[in-house]
Amino acid sequence: MVSRFTMFLVLIFLPLGLFAQNNDQDPDEEFENLIEEAEKIDGFLTFYQTEDKLYLSVPEEKLDQDFLLNYKIARGIGAAGLYGGTMLNIFEAEIVALQKRENKIMLVNKPHRYRAEPGTPQERAVQLTYGESVLETASIEATNSDGVMLVNVYNWFVGDLSNISQRVQRAVASSWGQQGRASFDQSRSYLELVQSFPKNANIQAMLTFRNQEQSAPRTVPDHRFVPVSIFYSLAELPEEPMTPRIADDRVGYFMTVHKDFTEHEDEFFVRYINRWRLECDGPAGADGLCDPKEPIVYYLEETIPERFRQPMKEGVEAWSVAFEAAGFRNAVQAEMLPEGAEAGDMRYPTLRWNVSDQPGYGAIGPSVVDPRTGEILDSDQLYEANMFLGQRSTFRNMVEPHRAIDEIYMVDEEELELMKQGIKTESFYNEIGTQFNLTRAALLAAGIIQPGEPTPDEFVDQATRWVTMHEVGHTLGLRHNFRSSTDTPLDRLHDPEWTAEHGVFSSVMDYPTPNISSDADGQGYFYNISVGSYDRWAISFGYTPDDEKASEIARQAAKPGHAYGTDEDARGAGAVDPSINVYSLGEDPIDWGRDRADLIRGMFPSLPEIALDDNTPYYEVTDLFQSLFFQYARALAPTVKYLGGQYQYRDRVGDPDGRMPFAPVPREQQEEALRTIIDYALVDGALEIPAEVYQMFGANRWSHWGHSNTWQGRIDYPLHQTMLGVQTSLISQLFHPVRLDRIRDTEAKFGKANTITIPELMESVTEAVWSELWTSPGSNVPGNRRDLQRFHLDSVIGMVTDPPSSLPADARAVARMTLEDLHERLERRLTPPVYEFDAYTRAHLIESRDRISGALEAGFSLQN
């Protein structure tokens, strides 16, 4: 008989036994149950996708295996820095790995910038010092009998793994540069695409951010919900790392940089250039060239309009000439993307077309690079459709002319950093538009085309080829070269035979301006038709298989045709070398600038004839002037650097024909530069538009979204304010504290007799601006001249009464002396017998005199 206690135990443990029996499920069965309804996506990584889950299959051999993680905006909002196709981690992909901890799979980001030689004590110190970041984690939901683990990674990618939220917050901010309020909304987000190829896997997710601000860029359909699609690429690292090439600062390459704590003779930093793996497939032939094992092939996507495919293909394959200098035959090739292939497959580096409402770039050529060696593994170039509107038969109002100067000397750090990475920013897009307008106007003025006719194919094709060569150059590893234009003598610019060999500019990595001849019968190439002499030298350094030969090649920096200067050399108030410029041509930027300014100024009286045809709106004249005056200011911009300027070189001790690190700008060049600024911008009559031409400046009265129909808020064109903007930008840069301080340093370095001093600079500018006072009995001052004089007075008074902390004391003292001299001249002109000034002039002179008196008194009090 069974006791009650025994029965009680049976009742207690029977369910537990049943539970244990039910839990003893076949692991393969459990694994299969989870993926039963899922679509399998097999490749570099294996995924199983259901309606609301994304399972990642993790074999044990994948654990702790390093691979690359890259982020890209697949579809943005076409504005505010959120542009489809742009990479979020340009050049430097993250090295990540899957790790198993506490029945979870973790995605960890590994530090790769810091290292030491394997097996050394320093390597152990590095491992102890620099930890890994855990990016994401997911519980293991099943493990089959082969040890393959299954984790749901849906939330990894339908989330903020890329940290795109920060960019979204900036995009919705009420003020530029601020952070707005926007948060990720998973309920409105979802997976769009999951792919896996032999070398990489891609996942695309549409993410929605709930905007707490009152507005968003107009391209967002509903400002409350900002959509951004993120494209994640997970790619294998080469099993055998490429042998890296040590970088050399005499040749401009993007770099992969490590801090190596192993003992070295010089410094901790180890710098590798970014380049493709290119190896000979057998010995060189009789011509000294070998065929590459795997050529660098770029694929043109079907999104590119047929009109541009041929010049873009030619732009790609032009680089094969440069690789011959490195010993390779047919190293760079172009093909259409094969049917069935996808741009997301990293086996296919692509050229793609992009359309934006508010373009933030002209073109970009980002690459995916192995952070261990600098090996370029993939690249997807983007070309902004709006930049290729040069074949239009109308003109466009692009940008305020004074920005042509401000963008050079007042560039913000964010834009400069983007340029260092090879990204064509909004300013580049604006520049190309005004360049196309200038070229079209010159062709119309010369009678080569007639109003209403499109810009000739010859120009459009050359521009397209150059832009393509430039972007491909970035994806080959090359940085910008803004000095290359000085390799071309002015009298060779329109020599087709010479420029076909050497280039209109010696590097397609320059930012050029169209090579327009003032003599229409002598027109040469508008842009480079192939790579230049610098490009061949740079590629030979980066891609020759012989490291020792590469070292010797780098020592040829002083050789003609190898001029090099890059982003940080060309822009900002600290830019010192007047030969390193964007958008100039020829070995003498001053002479070239005057020629370009004369060409443009000569077109001003005939603007209506150039721009207008039957049934053409009058605002075409206004838009054309706006573009031409922008280019006029561009032509003058390089001259500022001559004041207090120095030529800088990267040569090293013992290099053939090596130069000192800095060389003086000859005084006569400084004088010529200052005279050019004065003659073309500051003297009376330098900037004039005939009244009958100004009267034909029409107003654009289209009124709808995406279109501005005023200039500086006015329906009628503010000619005086526009011209004053250019003049004041030039004076601001001439009187910039950094420039004035550098003038004193160049006096000490090269001698006072070889430098235009601060007193000489201020006196020359003051005399030009106030010329109406310089000779007795004086003369009436026109309205635009009065505005210029007021700005000059504001600038000089500011040096006395509220000087910036960086302003040299000598400059403040000279500014005070300048005010005293001006005051004396004003007193003489206003003391009887007085020239019969008009009311405007007399009021202006009296006010100026009294302001100076107050400033001198205040300035004296502050200094004592």
PDB file of N, CA, C and O in Angstrom, residues 227-255:
ATOM      1  N   PRO A 227      13.369  60.841 -41.571  1.00  0.00           N
ATOM      2  CA  PRO A 227      13.787  59.505 -42.009  1.00  0.00           C
ATOM      3  C   PRO A 227      15.233  59.492 -42.508  1.00  0.00           C
ATOM      4  O   PRO A 227      15.640  60.359 -43.280  1.00  0.00           O
ATOM      5  N   VAL A 228      16.014  58.521 -42.063  1.00  0.00           N
ATOM      6  CA  VAL A 228      17.379  58.332 -42.557  1.00  0.00           C
ATOM      7  C   VAL A 228      17.625  56.829 -42.677  1.00  0.00           C
ATOM      8  O   VAL A 228      17.430  56.092 -41.711  1.00  0.00           O
ATOM      9  N   SER A 229      18.030  56.401 -43.852  1.00  0.00           N
ATOM     10  CA  SER A 229      18.389  54.995 -44.042  1.00  0.00           C
ATOM     11  C   SER A 229      19.894  54.830 -43.884  1.00  0.00           C
ATOM     12  O   SER A 229      20.672  55.553 -44.518  1.00  0.00           O
ATOM     13  N   ILE A 230      20.285  53.878 -43.044  1.00  0.00           N
ATOM     14  CA  ILE A 230      21.702  53.608 -42.798  1.00  0.00           C
ATOM     15  C   ILE A 230      22.080  52.293 -43.439  1.00  0.00           C
ATOM     16  O   ILE A 230      21.362  51.281 -43.318  1.00  0.00           O
ATOM     17  N   PHE A 231      23.187  52.331 -44.135  1.00  0.00           N
ATOM     18  CA  PHE A 231      23.724  51.145 -44.824  1.00  0.00           C
ATOM     19  C   PHE A 231      24.942  50.671 -44.041  1.00  0.00           C
ATOM     20  O   PHE A 231      25.935  51.386 -43.930  1.00  0.00           O
ATOM     21  N   TYR A 232      24.848  49.488 -43.465  1.00  0.00           N
ATOM     22  CA  TYR A 232      25.952  48.905 -42.703  1.00  0.00           C
ATOM     23  C   TYR A 232      26.666  47.888 -43.589  1.00  0.00           C
ATOM     24  O   TYR A 232      26.021  47.027 -44.201  1.00  0.00           O
ATOM     25  N   SER A 233      27.964  47.984 -43.653  1.00  0.00           N
ATOM     26  CA  SER A 233      28.755  47.018 -44.400  1.00  0.00           C
ATOM     27  C   SER A 233      29.702  46.310 -43.438  1.00  0.00           C
ATOM     28  O   SER A 233      30.470  46.956 -42.722  1.00  0.00           O
ATOM     29  N   LEU A 234      29.603  44.998 -43.415  1.00  0.00           N
ATOM     30  CA  LEU A 234      30.478  44.172 -42.588  1.00  0.00           C
ATOM     31  C   LEU A 234      31.344  43.366 -43.543  1.00  0.00           C
ATOM     32  O   LEU A 234      30.821  42.581 -44.350  1.00  0.00           O
ATOM     33  N   ALA A 235      32.643  43.578 -43.487  1.00  0.00           N
ATOM     34  CA  ALA A 235      33.519  43.044 -44.534  1.00  0.00           C
ATOM     35  C   ALA A 235      34.700  42.304 -43.930  1.00  0.00           C
ATOM     36  O   ALA A 235      35.204  42.663 -42.859  1.00  0.00           O
ATOM     37  N   GLU A 236      35.157  41.302 -44.668  1.00  0.00           N
ATOM     38  CA  GLU A 236      36.301  40.538 -44.200  1.00  0.00           C
ATOM     39  C   GLU A 236      37.586  41.341 -44.363  1.00  0.00           C
ATOM     40  O   GLU A 236      37.707  42.187 -45.254  1.00  0.00           O
ATOM     41  N   LEU A 237      38.528  41.080 -43.501  1.00  0.00           N
ATOM     42  CA  LEU A 237      39.868  41.627 -43.629  1.00  0.00           C
ATOM     43  C   LEU A 237      40.708  40.661 -44.450  1.00  0.00           C
ATOM     44  O   LEU A 237      40.504  39.438 -44.377  1.00  0.00           O
ATOM     45  N   PRO A 238      41.626  41.172 -45.258  1.00  0.00           N
ATOM     46  CA  PRO A 238      42.488  40.258 -46.014  1.00  0.00           C
ATOM     47  C   PRO A 238      43.205  39.284 -45.070  1.00  0.00           C
ATOM     48  O   PRO A 238      43.726  39.682 -44.029  1.00  0.00           O
ATOM     49  N   GLU A 239      43.167  38.007 -45.464  1.00  0.00           N
ATOM     50  CA  GLU A 239      43.818  36.999 -44.623  1.00  0.00           C
ATOM     51  C   GLU A 239      45.308  37.258 -44.500  1.00  0.00           C
ATOM     52  O   GLU A 239      45.901  37.100 -43.430  1.00  0.00           O
ATOM     53  N   GLU A 240      45.930  37.686 -45.601  1.00  0.00           N
ATOM     54  CA  GLU A 240      47.340  38.044 -45.598  1.00  0.00           C
ATOM     55  C   GLU A 240      47.435  39.554 -45.754  1.00  0.00           C
ATOM     56  O   GLU A 240      47.178  40.099 -46.826  1.00  0.00           O
ATOM     57  N   PRO A 241      47.777  40.285 -44.683  1.00  0.00           N
ATOM     58  CA  PRO A 241      47.836  41.749 -44.798  1.00  0.00           C
ATOM     59  C   PRO A 241      48.814  42.196 -45.880  1.00  0.00           C
ATOM     60  O   PRO A 241      49.862  41.583 -46.090  1.00  0.00           O
ATOM     61  N   MET A 242      48.448  43.259 -46.580  1.00  0.00           N
ATOM     62  CA  MET A 242      49.307  43.819 -47.622  1.00  0.00           C
ATOM     63  C   MET A 242      50.558  44.426 -46.984  1.00  0.00           C
ATOM     64  O   MET A 242      50.520  44.963 -45.880  1.00  0.00           O
ATOM     65  N   THR A 243      51.669  44.315 -47.695  1.00  0.00           N
ATOM     66  CA  THR A 243      52.884  45.002 -47.244  1.00  0.00           C
ATOM     67  C   THR A 243      52.664  46.502 -47.376  1.00  0.00           C
ATOM     68  O   THR A 243      52.417  47.009 -48.473  1.00  0.00           O
ATOM     69  N   PRO A 244      52.731  47.243 -46.273  1.00  0.00           N
ATOM     70  CA  PRO A 244      52.413  48.672 -46.349  1.00  0.00           C
ATOM     71  C   PRO A 244      53.560  49.478 -46.953  1.00  0.00           C
ATOM     72  O   PRO A 244      54.708  49.044 -46.981  1.00  0.00           O
ATOM     73  N   ARG A 245      53.237  50.663 -47.426  1.00  0.00           N
ATOM     74  CA  ARG A 245      54.222  51.609 -47.933  1.00  0.00           C
ATOM     75  C   ARG A 245      54.305  52.774 -46.940  1.00  0.00           C
ATOM     76  O   ARG A 245      53.304  53.420 -46.649  1.00  0.00           O
ATOM     77  N   ILE A 246      55.486  53.031 -46.431  1.00  0.00           N
ATOM     78  CA  ILE A 246      55.683  54.123 -45.485  1.00  0.00           C
ATOM     79  C   ILE A 246      55.395  55.454 -46.194  1.00  0.00           C
ATOM     80  O   ILE A 246      55.878  55.702 -47.299  1.00  0.00           O
ATOM     81  N   ALA A 247      54.608  56.295 -45.556  1.00  0.00           N
ATOM     82  CA  ALA A 247      54.237  57.579 -46.148  1.00  0.00           C
ATOM     83  C   ALA A 247      55.413  58.546 -46.129  1.00  0.00           C
ATOM     84  O   ALA A 247      56.357  58.404 -45.348  1.00  0.00           O
ATOM     85  N   ASP A 248      55.344  59.536 -47.012  1.00  0.00           N
ATOM     86  CA  ASP A 248      56.358  60.575 -47.102  1.00  0.00           C
ATOM     87  C   ASP A 248      55.639  61.895 -47.314  1.00  0.00           C
ATOM     88  O   ASP A 248      54.801  62.005 -48.215  1.00  0.00           O
ATOM     89  N   ASP A 249      55.923  62.894 -46.487  1.00  0.00           N
ATOM     90  CA  ASP A 249      55.149  64.131 -46.557  1.00  0.00           C
ATOM     91  C   ASP A 249      55.469  64.972 -47.781  1.00  0.00           C
ATOM     92  O   ASP A 249      54.814  65.995 -48.016  1.00  0.00           O
ATOM     93  N   ARG A 250      56.434  64.556 -48.588  1.00  0.00           N
ATOM     94  CA  ARG A 250      56.719  65.272 -49.827  1.00  0.00           C
ATOM     95  C   ARG A 250      55.735  64.894 -50.934  1.00  0.00           C
ATOM     96  O   ARG A 250      55.659  65.571 -51.968  1.00  0.00           O
ATOM     97  N   VAL A 251      54.995  63.803 -50.734  1.00  0.00           N
ATOM     98  CA  VAL A 251      54.026  63.306 -51.723  1.00  0.00           C
ATOM     99  C   VAL A 251      52.682  63.168 -51.014  1.00  0.00           C
ATOM    100  O   VAL A 251      52.599  62.598 -49.927  1.00  0.00           O
ATOM    101  N   GLY A 252      51.622  63.661 -51.636  1.00  0.00           N
ATOM    102  CA  GLY A 252      50.339  63.770 -50.949  1.00  0.00           C
ATOM    103  C   GLY A 252      49.458  62.545 -51.038  1.00  0.00           C
ATOM    104  O   GLY A 252      48.737  62.358 -52.031  1.00  0.00           O
ATOM    105  N   TYR A 253      49.476  61.717 -50.000  1.00  0.00           N
ATOM    106  CA  TYR A 253      48.592  60.552 -49.887  1.00  0.00           C
ATOM    107  C   TYR A 253      47.779  60.644 -48.602  1.00  0.00           C
ATOM    108  O   TYR A 253      48.238  61.173 -47.587  1.00  0.00           O
ATOM    109  N   PHE A 254      46.559  60.104 -48.648  1.00  0.00           N
ATOM    110  CA  PHE A 254      45.844  59.837 -47.412  1.00  0.00           C
ATOM    111  C   PHE A 254      46.618  58.776 -46.648  1.00  0.00           C
ATOM    112  O   PHE A 254      47.284  57.931 -47.250  1.00  0.00           O
ATOM    113  N   MET A 255      46.490  58.824 -45.341  1.00  0.00           N
ATOM    114  CA  MET A 255      47.330  57.943 -44.535  1.00  0.00           C
ATOM    115  C   MET A 255      46.519  57.129 -43.536  1.00  0.00           C
ATOM    116  O   MET A 255      45.450  57.540 -43.086  1.00  0.00           O
TER     117      MET A 255
END
